[in-house]
PDB file of C-alpha atoms in Angstrom:
ATOM      1  CA  MET A 281     -22.759 -20.154   3.465  1.00  0.00           C
ATOM      2  CA  LYS A 282     -23.555 -22.491   0.574  1.00  0.00           C
ATOM      3  CA  LYS A 283     -26.204 -20.085  -0.715  1.00  0.00           C
ATOM      4  CA  LEU A 284     -23.632 -17.282  -0.662  1.00  0.00           C
ATOM      5  CA  GLN A 285     -21.147 -19.425  -2.587  1.00  0.00           C
ATOM      6  CA  LYS A 286     -23.803 -20.284  -5.173  1.00  0.00           C
ATOM      7  CA  LEU A 287     -24.689 -16.602  -5.504  1.00  0.00           C
ATOM      8  CA  ILE A 288     -21.016 -15.713  -5.977  1.00  0.00           C
ATOM      9  CA  GLU A 289     -20.607 -18.386  -8.644  1.00  0.00           C
ATOM     10  CA  ARG A 290     -23.833 -17.295 -10.357  1.00  0.00           C
ATOM     11  CA  ILE A 291     -22.772 -13.669 -10.748  1.00  0.00           C
ATOM     12  CA  GLY A 292     -19.265 -14.681 -11.833  1.00  0.00           C
ATOM     13  CA  LEU A 293     -17.551 -13.123  -8.822  1.00  0.00           C
ATOM     14  CA  LYS A 294     -15.573 -16.258  -8.019  1.00  0.00           C
ATOM     15  CA  ARG A 295     -14.118 -16.266 -11.503  1.00  0.00           C
ATOM     16  CA  TYR A 296     -13.194 -12.595 -11.190  1.00  0.00           C
ATOM     17  CA  LEU A 297     -11.546 -13.107  -7.790  1.00  0.00           C
ATOM     18  CA  LYS A 298      -9.236 -15.715  -9.323  1.00  0.00           C
ATOM     19  CA  SER A 299      -8.406 -13.608 -12.356  1.00  0.00           C
ATOM     20  CA  LEU A 300      -5.170 -11.772 -13.115  1.00  0.00           C
ATOM     21  CA  GLN A 301      -7.154  -8.546 -13.406  1.00  0.00           C
ATOM     22  CA  PHE A 302      -8.276  -8.784  -9.775  1.00  0.00           C
ATOM     23  CA  ARG A 303      -4.725  -9.468  -8.583  1.00  0.00           C
ATOM     24  CA  ILE A 304      -3.407  -6.465 -10.506  1.00  0.00           C
ATOM     25  CA  PHE A 305      -6.236  -4.400  -9.024  1.00  0.00           C
ATOM     26  CA  ILE A 306      -5.245  -5.441  -5.480  1.00  0.00           C
ATOM     27  CA  ILE A 307      -1.562  -4.697  -6.120  1.00  0.00           C
ATOM     28  CA  LEU A 308      -2.327  -1.236  -7.498  1.00  0.00           C
ATOM     29  CA  CYS A 309      -4.632  -0.506  -4.553  1.00  0.00           C
ATOM     30  CA  VAL A 310      -1.994  -1.545  -2.027  1.00  0.00           C
ATOM     31  CA  VAL A 311       0.722   0.463  -3.788  1.00  0.00           C
ATOM     32  CA  GLY A 312      -1.549   3.501  -3.971  1.00  0.00           C
ATOM     33  CA  ILE A 313      -3.386   3.398  -0.625  1.00  0.00           C
ATOM     34  CA  VAL A 314      -0.596   2.383   1.781  1.00  0.00           C
ATOM     35  CA  PRO A 315       1.511   5.522   1.050  1.00  0.00           C
ATOM     36  CA  ILE A 316      -1.590   7.664   1.552  1.00  0.00           C
ATOM     37  CA  LEU A 317      -2.176   6.142   4.996  1.00  0.00           C
ATOM     38  CA  LEU A 318       1.489   6.500   5.921  1.00  0.00           C
ATOM     39  CA  MET A 319       1.433  10.083   4.688  1.00  0.00           C
ATOM     40  CA  LYS A 320      -1.287  10.960   7.211  1.00  0.00           C
ATOM     41  CA  MET A 321       0.701   9.502  10.087  1.00  0.00           C
ATOM     42  CA  SER A 322       3.814  11.361   8.943  1.00  0.00           C
ATOM     43  CA  ILE A 323       1.976  14.673   8.581  1.00  0.00           C
ATOM     44  CA  LEU A 324       0.350  14.474  12.009  1.00  0.00           C
ATOM     45  CA  LYS A 325       3.524  13.349  13.747  1.00  0.00           C
ATOM     46  CA  ASN A 326       5.590  16.052  12.069  1.00  0.00           C
ATOM     47  CA  TYR A 327       2.987  18.694  12.919  1.00  0.00           C
ATOM     48  CA  GLN A 328       2.960  17.737  16.598  1.00  0.00           C
ATOM     49  CA  GLU A 329       6.752  17.640  16.820  1.00  0.00           C
ATOM     50  CA  GLN A 330       7.151  20.985  15.088  1.00  0.00           C
ATOM     51  CA  SER A 331       4.431  22.572  17.237  1.00  0.00           C
ATOM     52  CA  LEU A 332       6.075  21.337  20.437  1.00  0.00           C
ATOM     53  CA  ILE A 333       9.494  22.514  19.278  1.00  0.00           C
ATOM     54  CA  GLN A 334       8.071  25.909  18.374  1.00  0.00           C
ATOM     55  CA  ARG A 335       6.271  26.185  21.716  1.00  0.00           C
ATOM     56  CA  GLY A 336       9.442  25.158  23.557  1.00  0.00           C
ATOM     57  CA  ASN A 337      11.571  27.699  21.664  1.00  0.00           C
ATOM     58  CA  MET A 338       9.111  30.495  22.428  1.00  0.00           C
ATOM     59  CA  LEU A 339       9.069  29.542  26.095  1.00  0.00           C
ATOM     60  CA  GLN A 340      12.837  29.309  26.251  1.00  0.00           C
ATOM     61  CA  ASN A 341      13.446  32.658  24.541  1.00  0.00           C
ATOM     62  CA  GLN A 342      11.128  34.613  26.808  1.00  0.00           C
ATOM     63  CA  CYS A 343      11.848  32.759  30.015  1.00  0.00           C
ATOM     64  CA  GLU A 344      15.634  32.872  29.638  1.00  0.00           C
ATOM     65  CA  ASN A 345      15.403  36.630  29.387  1.00  0.00           C
ATOM     66  CA  PHE A 346      13.220  36.686  32.480  1.00  0.00           C
ATOM     67  CA  ALA A 347      15.596  34.345  34.346  1.00  0.00           C
ATOM     68  CA  ASP A 348      18.553  36.616  33.564  1.00  0.00           C
ATOM     69  CA  ARG A 349      16.722  39.606  35.015  1.00  0.00           C
ATOM     70  CA  ILE A 350      15.768  37.917  38.294  1.00  0.00           C
ATOM     71  CA  GLY A 351      19.188  36.352  38.896  1.00  0.00           C
ATOM     72  CA  ASP A 352      20.467  39.178  41.107  1.00  0.00           C
ATOM     73  CA  ALA A 353      17.236  39.149  43.136  1.00  0.00           C
ATOM     74  CA  LEU A 354      17.980  35.617  44.399  1.00  0.00           C
ATOM     75  CA  GLN A 355      21.412  36.329  45.867  1.00  0.00           C
ATOM     76  CA  GLY A 356      21.840  35.825  49.595  1.00  0.00           C
ATOM     77  CA  ASP A 357      18.866  36.220  51.871  1.00  0.00           C
ATOM     78  CA  ASN A 358      17.544  39.301  50.115  1.00  0.00           C
ATOM     79  CA  LEU A 359      14.877  37.745  47.897  1.00  0.00           C
ATOM     80  CA  GLN A 360      13.253  40.629  46.098  1.00  0.00           C
ATOM     81  CA  LEU A 361      10.868  39.062  43.564  1.00  0.00           C
ATOM     82  CA  ASP A 362       7.814  41.108  44.393  1.00  0.00           C
ATOM     83  CA  GLY A 363       8.428  43.362  41.399  1.00  0.00           C
ATOM     84  CA  TYR A 364       8.370  40.397  39.025  1.00  0.00           C
ATOM     85  CA  GLU A 365       5.119  38.800  40.173  1.00  0.00           C
ATOM     86  CA  THR A 366       3.008  40.627  37.611  1.00  0.00           C
ATOM     87  CA  GLU A 367       5.307  39.648  34.778  1.00  0.00           C
ATOM     88  CA  MET A 368       5.293  36.042  35.962  1.00  0.00           C
ATOM     89  CA  GLU A 369       1.504  36.008  36.020  1.00  0.00           C
ATOM     90  CA  GLN A 370       1.393  37.469  32.527  1.00  0.00           C
ATOM     91  CA  LEU A 371       3.812  34.878  31.142  1.00  0.00           C
ATOM     92  CA  ALA A 372       1.952  32.038  32.845  1.00  0.00           C
ATOM     93  CA  THR A 373      -1.366  33.304  31.468  1.00  0.00           C
ATOM     94  CA  LEU A 374       0.108  33.810  27.988  1.00  0.00           C
ATOM     95  CA  TYR A 375       1.152  30.178  27.747  1.00  0.00           C
ATOM     96  CA  ASN A 376      -1.759  28.842  29.792  1.00  0.00           C
ATOM     97  CA  GLY A 377       0.651  27.343  32.270  1.00  0.00           C
ATOM     98  CA  ARG A 378       2.464  27.738  35.558  1.00  0.00           C
ATOM     99  CA  MET A 379       5.764  29.304  36.658  1.00  0.00           C
ATOM    100  CA  VAL A 380       7.751  28.212  39.706  1.00  0.00           C
ATOM    101  CA  VAL A 381      10.979  29.745  41.100  1.00  0.00           C
ATOM    102  CA  VAL A 382      13.267  27.525  43.209  1.00  0.00           C
ATOM    103  CA  ASP A 383      16.188  28.944  45.237  1.00  0.00           C
ATOM    104  CA  ASP A 384      19.558  27.333  45.824  1.00  0.00           C
ATOM    105  CA  GLU A 385      18.142  25.388  48.797  1.00  0.00           C
ATOM    106  CA  PHE A 386      15.494  23.743  46.617  1.00  0.00           C
ATOM    107  CA  ARG A 387      12.722  25.785  48.251  1.00  0.00           C
ATOM    108  CA  VAL A 388       9.839  27.087  46.156  1.00  0.00           C
ATOM    109  CA  ILE A 389       9.843  30.858  46.691  1.00  0.00           C
ATOM    110  CA  LYS A 390       7.381  31.808  43.927  1.00  0.00           C
ATOM    111  CA  ASP A 391       4.503  29.854  42.433  1.00  0.00           C
ATOM    112  CA  THR A 392       1.878  31.408  40.174  1.00  0.00           C
ATOM    113  CA  PHE A 393      -0.588  28.751  41.367  1.00  0.00           C
ATOM    114  CA  ASN A 394       0.449  29.150  45.063  1.00  0.00           C
ATOM    115  CA  LEU A 395       0.264  25.380  45.471  1.00  0.00           C
ATOM    116  CA  ASP A 396       3.840  24.513  46.475  1.00  0.00           C
ATOM    117  CA  LEU A 397       4.961  27.823  47.956  1.00  0.00           C
ATOM    118  CA  GLY A 398       7.533  27.230  50.714  1.00  0.00           C
ATOM    119  CA  LYS A 399       7.842  23.512  49.902  1.00  0.00           C
ATOM    120  CA  THR A 400      10.988  21.701  48.866  1.00  0.00           C
ATOM    121  CA  LEU A 401      11.153  20.740  45.214  1.00  0.00           C
ATOM    122  CA  VAL A 402      13.801  18.205  44.221  1.00  0.00           C
ATOM    123  CA  SER A 403      13.494  16.726  40.739  1.00  0.00           C
ATOM    124  CA  LYS A 404      15.715  15.689  37.872  1.00  0.00           C
ATOM    125  CA  GLU A 405      15.009  18.912  36.035  1.00  0.00           C
ATOM    126  CA  VAL A 406      15.874  21.097  39.057  1.00  0.00           C
ATOM    127  CA  VAL A 407      19.102  19.189  39.681  1.00  0.00           C
ATOM    128  CA  LEU A 408      20.091  19.692  36.033  1.00  0.00           C
ATOM    129  CA  CYS A 409      19.464  23.417  36.430  1.00  0.00           C
ATOM    130  CA  PHE A 410      21.955  23.606  39.308  1.00  0.00           C
ATOM    131  CA  GLN A 411      24.384  21.798  37.015  1.00  0.00           C
ATOM    132  CA  ASN A 412      23.886  24.735  34.626  1.00  0.00           C
ATOM    133  CA  GLU A 413      21.821  22.715  32.135  1.00  0.00           C
ATOM    134  CA  SER A 414      18.386  23.483  30.711  1.00  0.00           C
ATOM    135  CA  SER A 415      15.839  20.755  30.001  1.00  0.00           C
ATOM    136  CA  LEU A 416      12.613  20.459  28.065  1.00  0.00           C
ATOM    137  CA  THR A 417      10.228  17.545  28.634  1.00  0.00           C
ATOM    138  CA  HIS A 418       6.864  16.630  27.161  1.00  0.00           C
ATOM    139  CA  ASP A 419       4.236  14.695  29.072  1.00  0.00           C
ATOM    140  CA  GLU A 420       1.821  13.149  26.582  1.00  0.00           C
ATOM    141  CA  ASP A 421      -0.462  11.715  29.276  1.00  0.00           C
ATOM    142  CA  TYR A 422      -1.150  15.026  31.011  1.00  0.00           C
ATOM    143  CA  LYS A 423      -0.659  17.073  27.833  1.00  0.00           C
ATOM    144  CA  PHE A 424       1.892  19.650  28.911  1.00  0.00           C
ATOM    145  CA  ILE A 425       5.522  20.575  28.322  1.00  0.00           C
ATOM    146  CA  GLU A 426       7.874  21.596  31.080  1.00  0.00           C
ATOM    147  CA  LEU A 427      10.926  23.819  30.675  1.00  0.00           C
ATOM    148  CA  ALA A 428      13.560  24.116  33.398  1.00  0.00           C
ATOM    149  CA  ILE A 429      16.045  27.015  33.116  1.00  0.00           C
ATOM    150  CA  PRO A 430      18.932  27.804  35.499  1.00  0.00           C
ATOM    151  CA  ILE A 431      18.866  31.262  37.089  1.00  0.00           C
ATOM    152  CA  ARG A 432      22.310  32.883  37.128  1.00  0.00           C
ATOM    153  CA  GLU A 433      23.523  36.022  38.861  1.00  0.00           C
ATOM    154  CA  SER A 434      24.840  38.688  36.525  1.00  0.00           C
ATOM    155  CA  VAL A 435      28.423  39.063  37.826  1.00  0.00           C
ATOM    156  CA  ASN A 436      29.969  35.579  38.095  1.00  0.00           C
ATOM    157  CA  LYS A 437      27.210  33.757  36.217  1.00  0.00           C
ATOM    158  CA  GLN A 438      26.785  31.325  39.076  1.00  0.00           C
ATOM    159  CA  VAL A 439      23.537  29.378  39.318  1.00  0.00           C
ATOM    160  CA  VAL A 440      21.451  30.733  42.201  1.00  0.00           C
ATOM    161  CA  GLY A 441      18.105  29.110  41.414  1.00  0.00           C
ATOM    162  CA  ALA A 442      15.864  27.382  38.888  1.00  0.00           C
ATOM    163  CA  LEU A 443      12.897  28.592  36.885  1.00  0.00           C
ATOM    164  CA  ILE A 444      10.322  25.887  36.068  1.00  0.00           C
ATOM    165  CA  ILE A 445       7.716  26.711  33.432  1.00  0.00           C
ATOM    166  CA  SER A 446       4.944  24.295  32.456  1.00  0.00           C
ATOM    167  CA  SER A 447       2.605  24.971  29.556  1.00  0.00           C
ATOM    168  CA  GLU A 448      -0.465  23.011  28.498  1.00  0.00           C
ATOM    169  CA  THR A 449      -0.452  21.464  25.030  1.00  0.00           C
ATOM    170  CA  ALA A 450      -4.189  20.834  24.797  1.00  0.00           C
ATOM    171  CA  ASP A 451      -4.449  23.435  22.026  1.00  0.00           C
ATOM    172  CA  ILE A 452      -1.780  21.583  20.046  1.00  0.00           C
ATOM    173  CA  VAL A 453      -3.721  18.328  20.492  1.00  0.00           C
ATOM    174  CA  GLU A 454      -6.950  20.017  19.369  1.00  0.00           C
ATOM    175  CA  ASN A 455      -5.240  21.499  16.316  1.00  0.00           C
ATOM    176  CA  ARG A 456      -3.772  18.083  15.558  1.00  0.00           C
ATOM    177  CA  GLU A 457      -7.225  16.481  15.688  1.00  0.00           C
ATOM    178  CA  GLU A 458      -8.638  19.192  13.437  1.00  0.00           C
ATOM    179  CA  LEU A 459      -5.777  18.644  11.005  1.00  0.00           C
ATOM    180  CA  SER A 460      -6.421  14.892  11.227  1.00  0.00           C
ATOM    181  CA  ARG A 461     -10.034  15.395  10.146  1.00  0.00           C
ATOM    182  CA  LYS A 462      -8.991  17.525   7.176  1.00  0.00           C
ATOM    183  CA  VAL A 463      -6.311  15.059   6.138  1.00  0.00           C
ATOM    184  CA  PHE A 464      -8.851  12.223   6.483  1.00  0.00           C
ATOM    185  CA  MET A 465     -11.195  13.918   4.011  1.00  0.00           C
ATOM    186  CA  GLN A 466      -8.334  14.340   1.568  1.00  0.00           C
ATOM    187  CA  GLN A 467      -7.387  10.712   2.121  1.00  0.00           C
ATOM    188  CA  MET A 468     -10.878   9.546   1.215  1.00  0.00           C
ATOM    189  CA  GLY A 469     -10.774  11.541  -2.000  1.00  0.00           C
ATOM    190  CA  LEU A 470      -7.356  10.169  -2.931  1.00  0.00           C
ATOM    191  CA  ILE A 471      -8.364   6.598  -2.056  1.00  0.00           C
ATOM    192  CA  ILE A 472     -11.444   6.846  -4.294  1.00  0.00           C
ATOM    193  CA  ILE A 473      -9.241   8.125  -7.126  1.00  0.00           C
ATOM    194  CA  VAL A 474      -6.797   5.254  -6.528  1.00  0.00           C
ATOM    195  CA  LEU A 475      -9.619   2.664  -6.590  1.00  0.00           C
ATOM    196  CA  ILE A 476     -11.069   4.016  -9.833  1.00  0.00           C
ATOM    197  CA  THR A 477      -7.641   4.259 -11.452  1.00  0.00           C
ATOM    198  CA  ALA A 478      -6.664   0.763 -10.252  1.00  0.00           C
ATOM    199  CA  PHE A 479      -9.889  -0.730 -11.626  1.00  0.00           C
ATOM    200  CA  TYR A 480      -9.413   0.930 -15.017  1.00  0.00           C
ATOM    201  CA  MET A 481      -5.697   0.142 -15.254  1.00  0.00           C
ATOM    202  CA  SER A 482      -6.173  -3.506 -14.225  1.00  0.00           C
ATOM    203  CA  GLY A 483      -8.669  -3.961 -17.055  1.00  0.00           C
ATOM    204  CA  TYR A 484      -6.424  -2.124 -19.509  1.00  0.00           C
ATOM    205  CA  LEU A 485      -3.331  -4.173 -18.617  1.00  0.00           C
ATOM    206  CA  VAL A 486      -5.015  -7.550 -19.177  1.00  0.00           C
ATOM    207  CA  ARG A 487      -6.589  -6.672 -22.538  1.00  0.00           C
ATOM    208  CA  PRO A 488      -3.722  -8.212 -24.571  1.00  0.00           C
ATOM    209  CA  PHE A 489      -4.149 -11.481 -22.661  1.00  0.00           C
ATOM    210  CA  ALA A 490      -7.870 -11.392 -23.430  1.00  0.00           C
ATOM    211  CA  ARG A 491      -7.052 -11.091 -27.142  1.00  0.00           C
ATOM    212  CA  VAL A 492      -4.727 -14.080 -26.831  1.00  0.00           C
ATOM    213  CA  THR A 493      -7.529 -16.068 -25.205  1.00  0.00           C
ATOM    214  CA  LYS A 494     -10.012 -15.181 -27.968  1.00  0.00           C
ATOM    215  CA  SER A 495      -7.487 -16.157 -30.623  1.00  0.00           C
ATOM    216  CA  LEU A 496      -6.859 -19.506 -28.965  1.00  0.00           C
ATOM    217  CA  GLU A 497     -10.614 -20.131 -28.715  1.00  0.00           C
ATOM    218  CA  LYS A 498     -10.845 -19.826 -32.486  1.00  0.00           C
ATOM    219  CA  VAL A 499      -8.622 -22.877 -32.787  1.00  0.00           C
ATOM    220  CA  SER A 500     -11.552 -25.033 -31.677  1.00  0.00           C
ATOM    221  CA  GLY A 501     -13.438 -23.996 -34.818  1.00  0.00           C
ATOM    222  CA  GLY A 502     -10.480 -24.308 -37.178  1.00  0.00           C
ATOM    223  CA  PHE A 503      -7.122 -22.727 -37.831  1.00  0.00           C
ATOM    224  CA  LEU A 504      -6.655 -18.981 -38.064  1.00  0.00           C
ATOM    225  CA  ASP A 505      -6.035 -17.508 -41.501  1.00  0.00           C
ATOM    226  CA  GLY A 506      -2.989 -15.524 -40.325  1.00  0.00           C
ATOM    227  CA  ASP A 507      -0.414 -15.655 -37.585  1.00  0.00           C
ATOM    228  CA  LEU A 508      -1.193 -14.401 -34.081  1.00  0.00           C
ATOM    229  CA  MET A 509       0.600 -11.071 -33.550  1.00  0.00           C
ATOM    230  CA  ILE A 510       0.011  -9.448 -30.121  1.00  0.00           C
ATOM    231  CA  LEU A 511       3.087  -7.367 -29.373  1.00  0.00           C
ATOM    232  CA  ASP A 512       1.838  -5.258 -26.437  1.00  0.00           C
ATOM    233  CA  TYR A 513       4.100  -6.965 -23.882  1.00  0.00           C
ATOM    234  CA  THR A 514       7.142  -9.188 -24.018  1.00  0.00           C
ATOM    235  CA  GLU A 515       5.035 -11.993 -22.545  1.00  0.00           C
ATOM    236  CA  THR A 516       2.280 -11.651 -25.159  1.00  0.00           C
ATOM    237  CA  ARG A 517       4.884 -11.530 -27.943  1.00  0.00           C
ATOM    238  CA  GLU A 518       6.487 -14.731 -26.656  1.00  0.00           C
ATOM    239  CA  MET A 519       3.043 -16.335 -26.347  1.00  0.00           C
ATOM    240  CA  SER A 520       2.250 -15.270 -29.933  1.00  0.00           C
ATOM    241  CA  GLU A 521       5.522 -16.725 -31.235  1.00  0.00           C
ATOM    242  CA  ALA A 522       4.966 -19.992 -29.355  1.00  0.00           C
ATOM    243  CA  TYR A 523       1.379 -20.163 -30.632  1.00  0.00           C
ATOM    244  CA  ASN A 524       2.455 -19.515 -34.230  1.00  0.00           C
ATOM    245  CA  GLN A 525       5.081 -22.255 -33.990  1.00  0.00           C
ATOM    246  CA  MET A 526       2.505 -24.658 -32.571  1.00  0.00           C
ATOM    247  CA  LEU A 527       0.037 -23.629 -35.288  1.00  0.00           C
ATOM    248  CA  ALA A 528       2.615 -24.286 -38.012  1.00  0.00           C
ATOM    249  CA  ARG A 529       3.318 -27.757 -36.629  1.00  0.00           C
ATOM    250  CA  MET A 530      -0.399 -28.508 -36.394  1.00  0.00           C
ATOM    251  CA  LYS A 531      -0.918 -27.406 -40.002  1.00  0.00           C
ATOM    252  CA  THR A 532       1.948 -29.624 -41.121  1.00  0.00           C
ATOM    253  CA  LEU A 533       0.444 -32.563 -39.246  1.00  0.00           C
ATOM    254  CA  ASP A 534      -2.993 -31.860 -40.704  1.00  0.00           C
ATOM    255  CA  ASP A 535      -1.597 -31.678 -44.217  1.00  0.00           C
ATOM    256  CA  SER A 536       0.187 -34.993 -43.655  1.00  0.00           C
ATOM    257  CA  ARG A 537      -3.004 -36.539 -42.341  1.00  0.00           C
ATOM    258  CA  GLN A 538      -5.016 -35.366 -45.338  1.00  0.00           C
ATOM    259  CA  GLU A 539      -2.331 -36.617 -47.728  1.00  0.00           C
ATOM    260  CA  PHE A 540      -2.269 -39.994 -45.950  1.00  0.00           C
ATOM    261  CA  VAL A 541      -6.058 -40.304 -46.108  1.00  0.00           C
ATOM    262  CA  SER A 542      -6.020 -39.369 -49.791  1.00  0.00           C
ATOM    263  CA  ASN A 543      -3.326 -41.905 -50.546  1.00  0.00           C
ATOM    264  CA  VAL A 544      -5.063 -44.636 -48.563  1.00  0.00           C
ATOM    265  CA  SER A 545      -8.363 -43.843 -50.273  1.00  0.00           C
ATOM    266  CA  HIS A 546      -6.723 -44.073 -53.676  1.00  0.00           C
ATOM    267  CA  GLU A 547      -4.938 -47.305 -52.821  1.00  0.00           C
ATOM    268  CA  LEU A 548      -8.175 -48.874 -51.577  1.00  0.00           C
ATOM    269  CA  LYS A 549     -10.320 -47.652 -54.439  1.00  0.00           C
ATOM    270  CA  THR A 550      -8.512 -49.594 -57.192  1.00  0.00           C
ATOM    271  CA  PRO A 551      -8.649 -53.127 -55.677  1.00  0.00           C
ATOM    272  CA  ILE A 552     -12.186 -52.610 -54.405  1.00  0.00           C
ATOM    273  CA  THR A 553     -13.274 -51.598 -57.912  1.00  0.00           C
ATOM    274  CA  SER A 554     -11.575 -54.655 -59.379  1.00  0.00           C
ATOM    275  CA  MET A 555     -13.225 -56.951 -56.854  1.00  0.00           C
ATOM    276  CA  LYS A 556     -16.609 -55.419 -57.616  1.00  0.00           C
ATOM    277  CA  VAL A 557     -16.162 -55.960 -61.343  1.00  0.00           C
ATOM    278  CA  LEU A 558     -15.103 -59.587 -60.802  1.00  0.00           C
ATOM    279  CA  ALA A 559     -17.978 -60.232 -58.411  1.00  0.00           C
ATOM    280  CA  ASP A 560     -20.520 -58.617 -60.748  1.00  0.00           C
ATOM    281  CA  SER A 561     -19.197 -60.797 -63.599  1.00  0.00           C
ATOM    282  CA  LEU A 562     -19.735 -63.936 -61.555  1.00  0.00           C
ATOM    283  CA  VAL A 563     -23.181 -62.845 -60.403  1.00  0.00           C
ATOM    284  CA  GLY A 564     -24.298 -61.777 -63.903  1.00  0.00           C
ATOM    285  CA  GLN A 565     -23.380 -65.058 -65.616  1.00  0.00           C
ATOM    286  CA  GLN A 566     -25.127 -68.401 -65.250  1.00  0.00           C
ATOM    287  CA  GLY A 567     -23.516 -71.768 -65.654  1.00  0.00           C
ATOM    288  CA  VAL A 568     -20.034 -70.386 -65.131  1.00  0.00           C
ATOM    289  CA  PRO A 569     -17.413 -73.136 -65.493  1.00  0.00           C
ATOM    290  CA  GLU A 570     -15.730 -74.140 -62.329  1.00  0.00           C
ATOM    291  CA  GLU A 571     -12.335 -73.228 -63.715  1.00  0.00           C
ATOM    292  CA  LEU A 572     -13.470 -69.654 -64.507  1.00  0.00           C
ATOM    293  CA  TYR A 573     -15.150 -69.390 -61.116  1.00  0.00           C
ATOM    294  CA  GLN A 574     -11.946 -70.476 -59.370  1.00  0.00           C
ATOM    295  CA  GLU A 575      -9.917 -68.037 -61.501  1.00  0.00           C
ATOM    296  CA  PHE A 576     -12.171 -65.098 -60.582  1.00  0.00           C
ATOM    297  CA  MET A 577     -12.122 -66.077 -56.932  1.00  0.00           C
ATOM    298  CA  GLY A 578      -8.321 -66.268 -57.084  1.00  0.00           C
ATOM    299  CA  ASP A 579      -8.223 -62.765 -58.594  1.00  0.00           C
ATOM    300  CA  ILE A 580     -10.549 -61.453 -55.840  1.00  0.00           C
ATOM    301  CA  THR A 581      -8.319 -63.054 -53.192  1.00  0.00           C
ATOM    302  CA  ALA A 582      -5.276 -61.450 -54.789  1.00  0.00           C
ATOM    303  CA  GLU A 583      -6.947 -58.005 -54.740  1.00  0.00           C
ATOM    304  CA  ILE A 584      -7.831 -58.498 -51.101  1.00  0.00           C
TER     305      ILE A 584
END
């Protein structure tokens, strides 16, 4: 772990990860990639819903017509459905499913699979049919849709039975998976474009701040000749104005310092020169009277 951290610091990755450019890069990636991922989910969900609705409408249109034609055949004890068996088989084969006819005593009188023939079938869908209501359900676990249509006789439009049609949706699932693979390839292309664009834009957006940094670094070597003017963003303009104000104050302080040093140097130069002259006079003369010596020493003390 320590070796990895040293390697990261050596290649400058740690510095980059803490930079504004990296944060802008992450924000742009999130803003660009998240909608792409959500788009895939929306496309697949919408495709499945529309496919199921379309399959249900096709089933309902054809099977309602068939139910209207067999309504009179279910009246009383005269159940004459033999002439419709071929059509039922064709419809069941067309939709890769199963068709079941239930009479008003909840007995299965026709079954294209011949599994429940003669048995009693009581379910929510069948009960709704005898209440003159159609129903369409989708079973995602077993991958099929089931349509229940009431069978009415032609004269009084009374419900005399129920037509149950189930159709497999495996083909819809397969088409959805195929569409998912195609959308995934498009997603990868878009994500790569987003990453490249985010990397370029993050570098482009922080360039003005880099120029501010370089300008501030020049302060360590001396003051800039001109004012700092980086007007790309409001923030960089405000930074430039604040820097220029600070620079003006620093120049004023530097000028005051130089003037003070010059004044101090001038004020010190005169008495020091006088003391040197007095001292040289004392050193260069021999047998100087004590009165003159004391006078010169008094003058030196006064200069000090």
